[in-house]
Coordinates of C-alpha atoms in Angstrom, one line a residue:
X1 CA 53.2 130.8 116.7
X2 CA 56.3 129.9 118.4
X3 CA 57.9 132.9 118.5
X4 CA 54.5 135.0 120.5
X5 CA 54.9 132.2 123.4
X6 CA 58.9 132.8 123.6
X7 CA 58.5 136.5 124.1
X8 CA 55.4 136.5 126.8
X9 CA 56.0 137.2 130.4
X10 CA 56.2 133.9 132.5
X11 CA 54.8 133.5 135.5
X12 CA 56.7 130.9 137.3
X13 CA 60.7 130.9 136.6
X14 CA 62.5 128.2 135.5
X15 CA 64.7 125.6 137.7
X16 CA 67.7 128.1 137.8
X17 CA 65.5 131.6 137.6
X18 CA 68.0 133.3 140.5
X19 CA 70.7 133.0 138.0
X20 CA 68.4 134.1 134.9
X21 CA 66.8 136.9 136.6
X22 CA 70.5 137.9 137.8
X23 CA 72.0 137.8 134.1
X24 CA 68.8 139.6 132.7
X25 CA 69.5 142.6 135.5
X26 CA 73.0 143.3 134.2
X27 CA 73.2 145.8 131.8
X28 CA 75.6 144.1 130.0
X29 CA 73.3 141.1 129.2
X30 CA 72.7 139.8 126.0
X31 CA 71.1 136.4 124.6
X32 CA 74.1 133.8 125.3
X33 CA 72.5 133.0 121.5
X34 CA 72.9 136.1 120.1
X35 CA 69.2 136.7 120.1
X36 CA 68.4 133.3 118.9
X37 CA 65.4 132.3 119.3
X38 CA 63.1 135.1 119.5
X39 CA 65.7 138.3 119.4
X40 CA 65.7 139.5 122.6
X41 CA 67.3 139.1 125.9
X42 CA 66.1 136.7 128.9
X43 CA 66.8 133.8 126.4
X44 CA 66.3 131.1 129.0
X45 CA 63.2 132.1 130.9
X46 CA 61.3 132.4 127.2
X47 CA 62.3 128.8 126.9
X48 CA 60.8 127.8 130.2
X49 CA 57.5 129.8 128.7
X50 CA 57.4 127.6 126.1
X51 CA 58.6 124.5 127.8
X52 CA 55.0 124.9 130.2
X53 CA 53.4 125.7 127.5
X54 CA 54.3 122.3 125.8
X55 CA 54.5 120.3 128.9
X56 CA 50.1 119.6 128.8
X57 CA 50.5 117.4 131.9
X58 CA 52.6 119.0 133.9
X59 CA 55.1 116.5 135.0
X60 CA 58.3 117.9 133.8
X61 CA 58.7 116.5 130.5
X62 CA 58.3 116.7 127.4
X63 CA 56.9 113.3 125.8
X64 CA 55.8 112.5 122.2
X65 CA 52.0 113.0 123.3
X66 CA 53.0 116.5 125.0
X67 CA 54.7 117.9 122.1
X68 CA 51.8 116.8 119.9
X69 CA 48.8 118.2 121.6
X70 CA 50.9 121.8 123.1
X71 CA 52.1 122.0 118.9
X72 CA 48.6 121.5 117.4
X73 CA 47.3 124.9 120.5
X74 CA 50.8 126.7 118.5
X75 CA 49.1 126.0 115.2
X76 CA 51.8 124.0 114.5
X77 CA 51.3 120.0 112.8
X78 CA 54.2 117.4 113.5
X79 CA 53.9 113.6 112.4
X80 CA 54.4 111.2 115.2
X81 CA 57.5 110.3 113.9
X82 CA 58.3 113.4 113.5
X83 CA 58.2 114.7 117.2
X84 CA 59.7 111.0 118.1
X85 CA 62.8 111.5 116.5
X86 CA 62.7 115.5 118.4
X87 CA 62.7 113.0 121.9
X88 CA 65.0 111.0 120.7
X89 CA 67.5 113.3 119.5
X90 CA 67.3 115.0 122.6
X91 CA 66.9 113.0 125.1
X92 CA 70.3 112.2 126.8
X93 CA 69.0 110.1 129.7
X94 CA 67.1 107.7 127.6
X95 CA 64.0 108.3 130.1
X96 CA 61.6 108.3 126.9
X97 CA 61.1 111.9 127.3
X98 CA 62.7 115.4 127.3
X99 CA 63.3 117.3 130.9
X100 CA 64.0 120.9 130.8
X101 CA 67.9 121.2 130.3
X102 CA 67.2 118.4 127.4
X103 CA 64.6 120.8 125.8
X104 CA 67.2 123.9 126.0
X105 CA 69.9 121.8 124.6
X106 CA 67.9 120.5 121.4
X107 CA 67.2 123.5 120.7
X108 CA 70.6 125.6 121.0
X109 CA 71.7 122.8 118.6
X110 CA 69.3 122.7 116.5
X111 CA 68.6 126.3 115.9
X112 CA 72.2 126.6 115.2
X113 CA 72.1 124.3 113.0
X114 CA 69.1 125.6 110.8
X115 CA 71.3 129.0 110.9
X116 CA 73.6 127.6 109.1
X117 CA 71.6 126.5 106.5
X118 CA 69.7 130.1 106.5
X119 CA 73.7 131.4 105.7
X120 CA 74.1 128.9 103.2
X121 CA 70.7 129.4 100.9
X122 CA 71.1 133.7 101.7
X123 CA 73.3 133.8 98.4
X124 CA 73.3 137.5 98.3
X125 CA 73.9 138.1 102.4
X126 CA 71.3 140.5 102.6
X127 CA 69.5 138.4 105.5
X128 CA 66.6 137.5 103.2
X129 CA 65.7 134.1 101.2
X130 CA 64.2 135.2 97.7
X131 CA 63.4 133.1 95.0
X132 CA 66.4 133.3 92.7
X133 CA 68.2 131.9 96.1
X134 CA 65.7 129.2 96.1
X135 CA 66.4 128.3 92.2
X136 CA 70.1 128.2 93.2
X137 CA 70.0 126.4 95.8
X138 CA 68.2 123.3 94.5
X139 CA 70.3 123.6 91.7
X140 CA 72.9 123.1 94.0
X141 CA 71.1 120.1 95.1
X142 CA 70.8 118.5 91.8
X143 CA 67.0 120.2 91.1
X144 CA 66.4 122.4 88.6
X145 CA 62.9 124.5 89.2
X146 CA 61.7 127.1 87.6
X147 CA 61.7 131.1 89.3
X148 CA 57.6 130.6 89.4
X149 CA 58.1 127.1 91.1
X150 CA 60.3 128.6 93.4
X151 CA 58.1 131.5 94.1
X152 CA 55.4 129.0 95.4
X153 CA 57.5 127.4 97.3
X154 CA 58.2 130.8 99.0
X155 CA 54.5 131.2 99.6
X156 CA 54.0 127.9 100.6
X157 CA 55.8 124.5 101.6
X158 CA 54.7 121.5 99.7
X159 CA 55.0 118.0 101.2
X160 CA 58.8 116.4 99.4
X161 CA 60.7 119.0 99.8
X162 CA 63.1 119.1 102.4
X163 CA 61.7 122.1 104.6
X164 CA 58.8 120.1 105.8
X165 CA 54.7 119.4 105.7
X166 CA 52.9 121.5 104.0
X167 CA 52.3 124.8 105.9
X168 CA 53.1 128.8 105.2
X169 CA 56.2 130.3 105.6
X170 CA 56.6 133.7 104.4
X171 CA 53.5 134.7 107.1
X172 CA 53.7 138.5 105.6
X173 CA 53.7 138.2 101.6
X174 CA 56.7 139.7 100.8
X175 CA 58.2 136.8 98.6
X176 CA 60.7 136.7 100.9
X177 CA 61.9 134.6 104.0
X178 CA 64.0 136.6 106.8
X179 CA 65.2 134.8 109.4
X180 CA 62.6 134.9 112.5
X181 CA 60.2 133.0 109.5
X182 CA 62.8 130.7 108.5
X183 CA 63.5 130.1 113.0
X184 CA 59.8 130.4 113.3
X185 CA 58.9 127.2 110.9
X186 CA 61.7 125.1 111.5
X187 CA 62.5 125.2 115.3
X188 CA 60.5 122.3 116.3
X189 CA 60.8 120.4 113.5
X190 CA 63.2 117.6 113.2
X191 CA 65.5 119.0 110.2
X192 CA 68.5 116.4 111.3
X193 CA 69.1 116.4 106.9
X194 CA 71.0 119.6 106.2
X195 CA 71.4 119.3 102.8
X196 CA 74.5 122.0 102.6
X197 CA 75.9 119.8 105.4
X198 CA 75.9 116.9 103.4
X199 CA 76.8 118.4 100.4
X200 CA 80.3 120.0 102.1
X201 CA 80.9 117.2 104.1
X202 CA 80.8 114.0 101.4
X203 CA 83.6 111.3 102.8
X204 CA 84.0 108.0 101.5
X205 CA 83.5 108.5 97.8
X206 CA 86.2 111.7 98.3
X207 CA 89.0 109.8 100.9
X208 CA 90.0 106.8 99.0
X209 CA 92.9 105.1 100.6
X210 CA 92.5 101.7 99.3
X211 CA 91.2 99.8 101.8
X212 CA 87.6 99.3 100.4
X213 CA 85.9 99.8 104.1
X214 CA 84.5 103.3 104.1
X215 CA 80.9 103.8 104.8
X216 CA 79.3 104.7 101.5
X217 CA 77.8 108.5 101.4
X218 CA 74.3 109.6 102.1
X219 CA 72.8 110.7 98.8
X220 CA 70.3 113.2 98.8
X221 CA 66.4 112.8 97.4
X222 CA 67.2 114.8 94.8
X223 CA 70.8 113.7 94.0
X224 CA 68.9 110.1 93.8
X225 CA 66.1 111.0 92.1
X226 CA 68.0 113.2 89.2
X227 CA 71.1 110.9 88.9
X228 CA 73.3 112.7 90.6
X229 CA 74.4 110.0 92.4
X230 CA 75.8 108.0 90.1
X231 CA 77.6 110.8 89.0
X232 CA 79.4 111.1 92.3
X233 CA 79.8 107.0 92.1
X234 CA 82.2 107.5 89.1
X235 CA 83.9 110.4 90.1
X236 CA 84.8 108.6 93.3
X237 CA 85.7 106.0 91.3
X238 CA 87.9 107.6 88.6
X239 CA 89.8 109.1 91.7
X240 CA 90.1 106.5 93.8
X241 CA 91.9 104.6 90.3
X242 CA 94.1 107.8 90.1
X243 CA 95.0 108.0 93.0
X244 CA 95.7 103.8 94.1
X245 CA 97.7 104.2 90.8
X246 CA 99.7 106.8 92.6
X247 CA 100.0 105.7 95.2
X248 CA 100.7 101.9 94.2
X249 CA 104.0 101.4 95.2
X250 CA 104.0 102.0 99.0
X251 CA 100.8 99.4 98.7
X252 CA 103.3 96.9 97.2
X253 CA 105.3 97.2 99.9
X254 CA 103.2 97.2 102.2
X255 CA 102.1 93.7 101.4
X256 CA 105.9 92.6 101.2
X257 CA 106.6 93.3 104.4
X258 CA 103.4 92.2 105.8
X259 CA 104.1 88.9 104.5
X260 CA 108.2 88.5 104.2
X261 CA 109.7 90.8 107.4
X262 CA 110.3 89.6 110.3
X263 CA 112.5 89.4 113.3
X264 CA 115.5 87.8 110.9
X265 CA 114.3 89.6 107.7
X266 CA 114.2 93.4 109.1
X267 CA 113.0 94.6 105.7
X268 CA 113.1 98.2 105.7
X269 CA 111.4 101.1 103.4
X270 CA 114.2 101.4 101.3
X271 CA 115.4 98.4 101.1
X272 CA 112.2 97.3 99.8
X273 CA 112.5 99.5 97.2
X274 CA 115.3 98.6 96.0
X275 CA 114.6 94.5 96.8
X276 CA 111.7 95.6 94.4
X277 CA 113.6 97.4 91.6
X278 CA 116.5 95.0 91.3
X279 CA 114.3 91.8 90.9
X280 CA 111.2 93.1 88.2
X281 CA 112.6 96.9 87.2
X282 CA 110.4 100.1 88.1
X283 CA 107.5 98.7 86.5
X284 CA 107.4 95.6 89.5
X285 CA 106.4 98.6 91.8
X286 CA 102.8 98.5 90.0
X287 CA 102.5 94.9 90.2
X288 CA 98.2 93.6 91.7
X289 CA 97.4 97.3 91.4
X290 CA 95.5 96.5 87.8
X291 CA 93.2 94.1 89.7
X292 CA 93.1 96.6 92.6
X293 CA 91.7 99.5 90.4
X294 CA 89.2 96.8 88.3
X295 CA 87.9 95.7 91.6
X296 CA 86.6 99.8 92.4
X297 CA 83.4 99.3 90.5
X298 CA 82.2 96.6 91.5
X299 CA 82.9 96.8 95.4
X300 CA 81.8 100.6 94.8
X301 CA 77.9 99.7 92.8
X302 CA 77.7 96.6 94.9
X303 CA 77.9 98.4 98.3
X304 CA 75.7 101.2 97.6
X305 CA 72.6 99.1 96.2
X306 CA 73.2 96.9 99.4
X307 CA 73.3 100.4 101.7
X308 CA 70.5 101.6 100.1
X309 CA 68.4 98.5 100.8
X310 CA 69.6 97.9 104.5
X311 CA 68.9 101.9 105.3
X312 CA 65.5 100.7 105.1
X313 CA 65.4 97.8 107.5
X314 CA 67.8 99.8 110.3
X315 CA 64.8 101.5 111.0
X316 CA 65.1 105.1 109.9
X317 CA 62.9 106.6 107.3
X318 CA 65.0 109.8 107.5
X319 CA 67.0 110.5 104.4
X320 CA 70.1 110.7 106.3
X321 CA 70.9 108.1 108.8
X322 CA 72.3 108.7 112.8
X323 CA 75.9 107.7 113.7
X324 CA 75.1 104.1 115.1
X325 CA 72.4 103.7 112.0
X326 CA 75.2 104.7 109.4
X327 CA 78.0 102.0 111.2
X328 CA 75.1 98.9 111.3
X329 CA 74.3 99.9 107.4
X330 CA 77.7 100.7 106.1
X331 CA 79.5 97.4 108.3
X332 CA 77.2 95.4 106.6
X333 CA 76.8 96.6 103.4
X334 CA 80.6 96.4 103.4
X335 CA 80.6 93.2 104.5
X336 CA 78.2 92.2 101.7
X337 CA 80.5 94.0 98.9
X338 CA 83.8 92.6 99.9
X339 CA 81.9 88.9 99.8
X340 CA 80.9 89.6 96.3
X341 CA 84.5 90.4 95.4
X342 CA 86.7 88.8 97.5
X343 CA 88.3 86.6 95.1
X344 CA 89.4 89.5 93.9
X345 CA 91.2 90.6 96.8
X346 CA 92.9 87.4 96.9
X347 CA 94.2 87.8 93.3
X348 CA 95.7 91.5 94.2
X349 CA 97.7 90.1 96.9
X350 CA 99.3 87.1 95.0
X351 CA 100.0 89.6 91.9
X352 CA 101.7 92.0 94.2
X353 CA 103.6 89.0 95.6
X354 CA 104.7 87.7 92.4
X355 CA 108.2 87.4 91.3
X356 CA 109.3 87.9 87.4
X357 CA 107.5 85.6 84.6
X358 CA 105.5 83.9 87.5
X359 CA 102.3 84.8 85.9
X360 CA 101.2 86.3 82.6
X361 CA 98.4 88.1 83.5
X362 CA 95.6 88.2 86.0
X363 CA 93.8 85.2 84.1
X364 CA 96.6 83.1 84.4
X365 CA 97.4 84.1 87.7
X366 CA 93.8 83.0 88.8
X367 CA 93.7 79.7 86.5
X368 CA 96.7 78.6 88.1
X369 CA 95.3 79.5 92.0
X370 CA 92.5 77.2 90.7
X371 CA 94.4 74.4 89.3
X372 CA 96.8 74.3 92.3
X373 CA 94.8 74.8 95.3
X374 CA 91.1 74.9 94.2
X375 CA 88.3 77.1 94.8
X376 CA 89.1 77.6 98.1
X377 CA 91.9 79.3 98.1
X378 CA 90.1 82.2 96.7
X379 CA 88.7 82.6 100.3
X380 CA 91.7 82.4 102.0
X381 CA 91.8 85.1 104.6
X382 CA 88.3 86.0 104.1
X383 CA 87.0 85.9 107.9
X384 CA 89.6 88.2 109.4
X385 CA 88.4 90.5 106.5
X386 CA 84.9 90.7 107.6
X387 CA 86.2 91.1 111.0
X388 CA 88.1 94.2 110.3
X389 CA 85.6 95.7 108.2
X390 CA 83.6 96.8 112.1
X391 CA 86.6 98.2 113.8
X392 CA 87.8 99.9 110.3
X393 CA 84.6 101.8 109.5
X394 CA 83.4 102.1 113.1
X395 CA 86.7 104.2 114.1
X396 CA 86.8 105.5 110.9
X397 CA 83.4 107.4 110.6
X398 CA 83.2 107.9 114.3
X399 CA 86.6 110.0 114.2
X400 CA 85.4 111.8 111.4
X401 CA 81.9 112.4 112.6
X402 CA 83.6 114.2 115.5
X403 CA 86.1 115.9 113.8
X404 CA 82.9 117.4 111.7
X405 CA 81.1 118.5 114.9
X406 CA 83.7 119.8 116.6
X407 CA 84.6 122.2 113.8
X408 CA 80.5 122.9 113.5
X409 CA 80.2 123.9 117.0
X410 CA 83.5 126.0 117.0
X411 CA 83.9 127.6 114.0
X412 CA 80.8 127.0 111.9
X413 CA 79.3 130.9 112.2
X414 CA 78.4 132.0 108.7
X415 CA 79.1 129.1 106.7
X416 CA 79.0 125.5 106.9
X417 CA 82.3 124.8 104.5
X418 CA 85.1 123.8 106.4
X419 CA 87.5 124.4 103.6
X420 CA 89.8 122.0 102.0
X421 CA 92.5 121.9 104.5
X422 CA 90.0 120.6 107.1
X423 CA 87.8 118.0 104.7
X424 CA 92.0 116.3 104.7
X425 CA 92.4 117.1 108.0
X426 CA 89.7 115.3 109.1
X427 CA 89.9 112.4 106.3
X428 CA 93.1 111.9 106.6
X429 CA 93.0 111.3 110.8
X430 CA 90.0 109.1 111.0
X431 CA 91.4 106.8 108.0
X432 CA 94.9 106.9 109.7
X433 CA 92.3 106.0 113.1
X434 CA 90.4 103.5 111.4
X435 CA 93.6 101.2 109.9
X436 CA 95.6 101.2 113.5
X437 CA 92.8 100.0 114.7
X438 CA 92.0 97.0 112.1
X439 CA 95.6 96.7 111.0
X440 CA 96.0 93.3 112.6
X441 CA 93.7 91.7 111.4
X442 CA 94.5 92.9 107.7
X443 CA 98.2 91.4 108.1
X444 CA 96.6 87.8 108.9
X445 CA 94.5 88.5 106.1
X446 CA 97.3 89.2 103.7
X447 CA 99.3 86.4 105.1
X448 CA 96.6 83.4 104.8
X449 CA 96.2 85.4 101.2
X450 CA 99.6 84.9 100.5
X451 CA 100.3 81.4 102.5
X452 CA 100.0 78.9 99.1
X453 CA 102.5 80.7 97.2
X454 CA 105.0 80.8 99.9
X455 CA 107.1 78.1 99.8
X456 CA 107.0 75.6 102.6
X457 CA 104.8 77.6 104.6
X458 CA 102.3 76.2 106.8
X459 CA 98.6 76.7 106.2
X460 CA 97.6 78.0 109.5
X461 CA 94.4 79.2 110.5
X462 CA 93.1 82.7 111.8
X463 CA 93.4 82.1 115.3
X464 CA 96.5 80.0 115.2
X465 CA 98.2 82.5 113.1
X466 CA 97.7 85.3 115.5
X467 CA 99.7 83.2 117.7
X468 CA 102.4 82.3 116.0
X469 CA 103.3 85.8 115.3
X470 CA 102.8 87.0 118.6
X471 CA 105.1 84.2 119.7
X472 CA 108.0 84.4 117.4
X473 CA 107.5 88.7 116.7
X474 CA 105.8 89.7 119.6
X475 CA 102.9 92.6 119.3
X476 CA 105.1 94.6 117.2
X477 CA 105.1 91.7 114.7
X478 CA 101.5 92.3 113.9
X479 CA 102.0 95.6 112.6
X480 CA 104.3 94.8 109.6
X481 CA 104.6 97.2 106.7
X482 CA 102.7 100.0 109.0
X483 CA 104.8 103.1 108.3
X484 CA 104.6 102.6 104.3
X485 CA 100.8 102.0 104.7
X486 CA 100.4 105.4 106.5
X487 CA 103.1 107.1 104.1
X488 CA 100.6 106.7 101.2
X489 CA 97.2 108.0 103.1
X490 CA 98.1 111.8 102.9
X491 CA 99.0 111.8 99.6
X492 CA 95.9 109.0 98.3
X493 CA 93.6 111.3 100.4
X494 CA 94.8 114.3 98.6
X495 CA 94.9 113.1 95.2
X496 CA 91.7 111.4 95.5
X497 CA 89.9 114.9 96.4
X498 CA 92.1 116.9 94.0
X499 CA 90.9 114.4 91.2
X500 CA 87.5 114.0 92.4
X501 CA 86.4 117.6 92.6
X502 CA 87.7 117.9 88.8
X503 CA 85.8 114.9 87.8
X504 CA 82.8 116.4 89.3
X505 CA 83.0 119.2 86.5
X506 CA 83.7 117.4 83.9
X507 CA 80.7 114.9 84.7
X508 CA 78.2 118.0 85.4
X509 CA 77.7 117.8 89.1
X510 CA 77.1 120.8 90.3
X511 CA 79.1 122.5 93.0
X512 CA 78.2 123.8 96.3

């Protein structure tokens, strides 16, 4: 297996052996890994062993074909898509194949990840994977197995289950897995879904902040095929009502100044407030957030049927999609969503514009829109909306996929929970990320939303309208009603998760 090739002697060194051999000599040298790998020290000239011995041509690199015939002399059966997505997920020079320091790269990263999950499913610490661990952990998951199902799966991997194809595992019969099986199985085989990953590091359905862009969550196999999913659907629903509700007033105002301030009418935080107050009473402050918490399921069941089905044509049969995969799907399953509701949208913004006794209700708000100013003006604003939905979610999950990884590769040594402090952290920073950059293009939105029920106001297009306000407000003029719209994402991201992971108990989902 791998772990006999990693631990012969090597007849040629690899491309830096001086330095190896030099490091190896000292008798303070260890495995830079720790002993990953195969345990013992000389870490990188093992590698090189087992780089030759996977390199069948001998050109110095690694391509689909060489992994597939110097696996199958390991004993060891990869699909071809398999060992494609190992190129692909290693290969940094795009060269179709993997060169030495690519191979040693992969697989620091990816045998620390697979560590991580060995941490995660050792419930009792004792460095062994038994099968009441097992039963746990899929529970976890959303699977519920029996301790004699669990036990073959100990024995044996069966094709469906997230380790892999079907192969044996626990090579000496204890009923347990130690770690140099668990290394041993997995190292060259594309695990890029770590389920305990996933599980600690959900996003969108958690960090609600109102502005319906998020990339919907990967669900697991299991979470799908159980019902999990819908689970978590609801609970990120019920919190994101909870905490818009909450948070409702700063949104108001936000749209007030978005459409009324300006270099004349310098409408400040409190003074909005109390513009607010002194016209409609405390109860104005709420006014469009009804429609904005009746538009959550919707948006919410409309985008994740639409993700679900566009996973499949990005191109990825992988349960859980790469970076650039998850911004195509999510952009355009967002896109597809806010189409679907958009009248919606228009309705919030005219109700949170509305003065006292203007409209009775959302019905009569929206059959006067459509006896005034027709059909169309339910599509008022609609194509600086799709535009912002790229540069939104793009920043949005790109800061937070980083954030993630960085904390992973720093401080991810025995467990792959980052704690609630950082899960805000990080939400909080790449939502605040993700609305500077978009931010523009939601004022014009608001303000072609809001342009009928203005009086004597121009109807303006997009394009035209960006600039006018550059032109009479200058740059600054495009970010109106900013500093109340960043108040309220600390608090919505924190009530949202607070509410969230109490909804998830009370609906049955099963904690990590």
């Amino acid at each position: 297996m791998v772990s006999s090739v990693l631990c012969r002697c090597v007849a040629s060194p690899p491309p830096d052996a001086a330095a190896a051999a030099s490091s190896a000599s000292s008798p303070a040298s260890v495995d830079p890994c720790g002993g990953a790998v195969c345990g013992g020290p000389d870490h990188r000239l093992r590698l090189w062993s087992l780089f030759q011995t996977l390199d069948v041509n001998r050109d110095g690199g690694l391509c689909v074909n060489d992994l597939a015939v110097g696996l199958r002399r390991l004993g060891l059966h990869r699909t071809e898509g398999e060992l494609r997505k190992i190129v692909q997920a290693g290969d940094k020079d795009l060269d179709g194949q993997l060169d030495f320091e690519e191979f040693v790269h992969y697989l620091q990263d990816h045998e620390k990840k697979l560590r991580l999950v060995f941490k995660s499913l050792d419930k009792k610490n004792d460095g062994r994977i038994d099968s009441q661990e097992i039963v746990q952990s899929l529970r976890d998951l959303g699977v519920k197995i029996s301790e004699q199902q669990a036990e073959k799966i100990l024995k044996r991997i069966r094709t469906g289950h997230f380790w892999g194809p079907v192969t044996y595992m626990d090579k000496n019969g204890t009923m347990t897995i130690d770690w140099n099986e668990w290394r041993d199985y997995h190292l060259l085989h594309p695990v890029e879904n770590i389920p305990e990953i996933i599980l600690y590091w959900k996003h969108s359905t958690i960090f609600d902040v109102g502005e319906n862009l998020t990339v919907p969550d990967e669900f697991t196999v299991e979470e799908r095929q159980t019902g999990m999913w819908w689970r978590h659907l609801v609970a990120g629903g019920g919190a994101g009502a909870v905490s818009r509700t909450c948070t409702a007033p700063l949104d108001r105002l936000k749209v007030l100044m978005q459409v009324h301030a300006s270099r004349t009418n310098n409408m400040c935080i409190v003074g909005g407030f109390t513009q607010m107050i002194r016209e409609g009473g405390a109860r104005s402050l709420w006014r469009g957030n009804g429609i904005n918490v009746i538009k959550i399921a919707p948006e919410s069941a409309i985008k994740f049927m639409a993700y679900e089905q566009i996973k499949r044509l990005v191109g990825s049969d992988q349960e859980a999609l790469r970076i650039h995969e998850r911004l195509v799907a999510g952009s355009l399953a967002g896109a597809i969503a806010q189409s679907s509701i958009y009248p919606m949208e228009v309705l919030k913004t005219r109700m949170a514009l509305r003065t006292t006794g203007q409209y009775s209700g959302m019905l009569d708000c929206a059959r006067k829109i459509l006896a005034r100013e027709g059909m169309a003006a339910f599509y008022k604003g609609y194509v600086p909306n799709m535009l912002g939905i790229i540069p939104y979610a793009g920043i949005d999950l790109a800061v937070y996929e980083t954030l993630k990884n960085a904390w992973l590769q720093r401080y991810a040594v025995n467990s792959a929970d980052p704690g609630v402090f950082v899960l805000l952290a990080c939400g909080t920073m790449s939502s605040t990320c993700g609305q500077l950059a978009s931010y523009p293009l939601a004022l014009v939105r608001t303000r072609m939303q809001a342009q009928a029920s203005i009086e004597g106001a121009p109807q303006v297009t997009m394009s035209s309208l960006f600039k006018q306000i550059l032109q009479t407000e200058g740059a600054f003029g495009l970010y109106r009603g900013l500093a109340p719209n960043f108040m309220k994402v600390i608090p919505a991201v924190s009530i949202s998760y607070v509410v969230y992971e109490n909804l998830k108990i009370t609906l049955g989902v099963q904690s990590r």
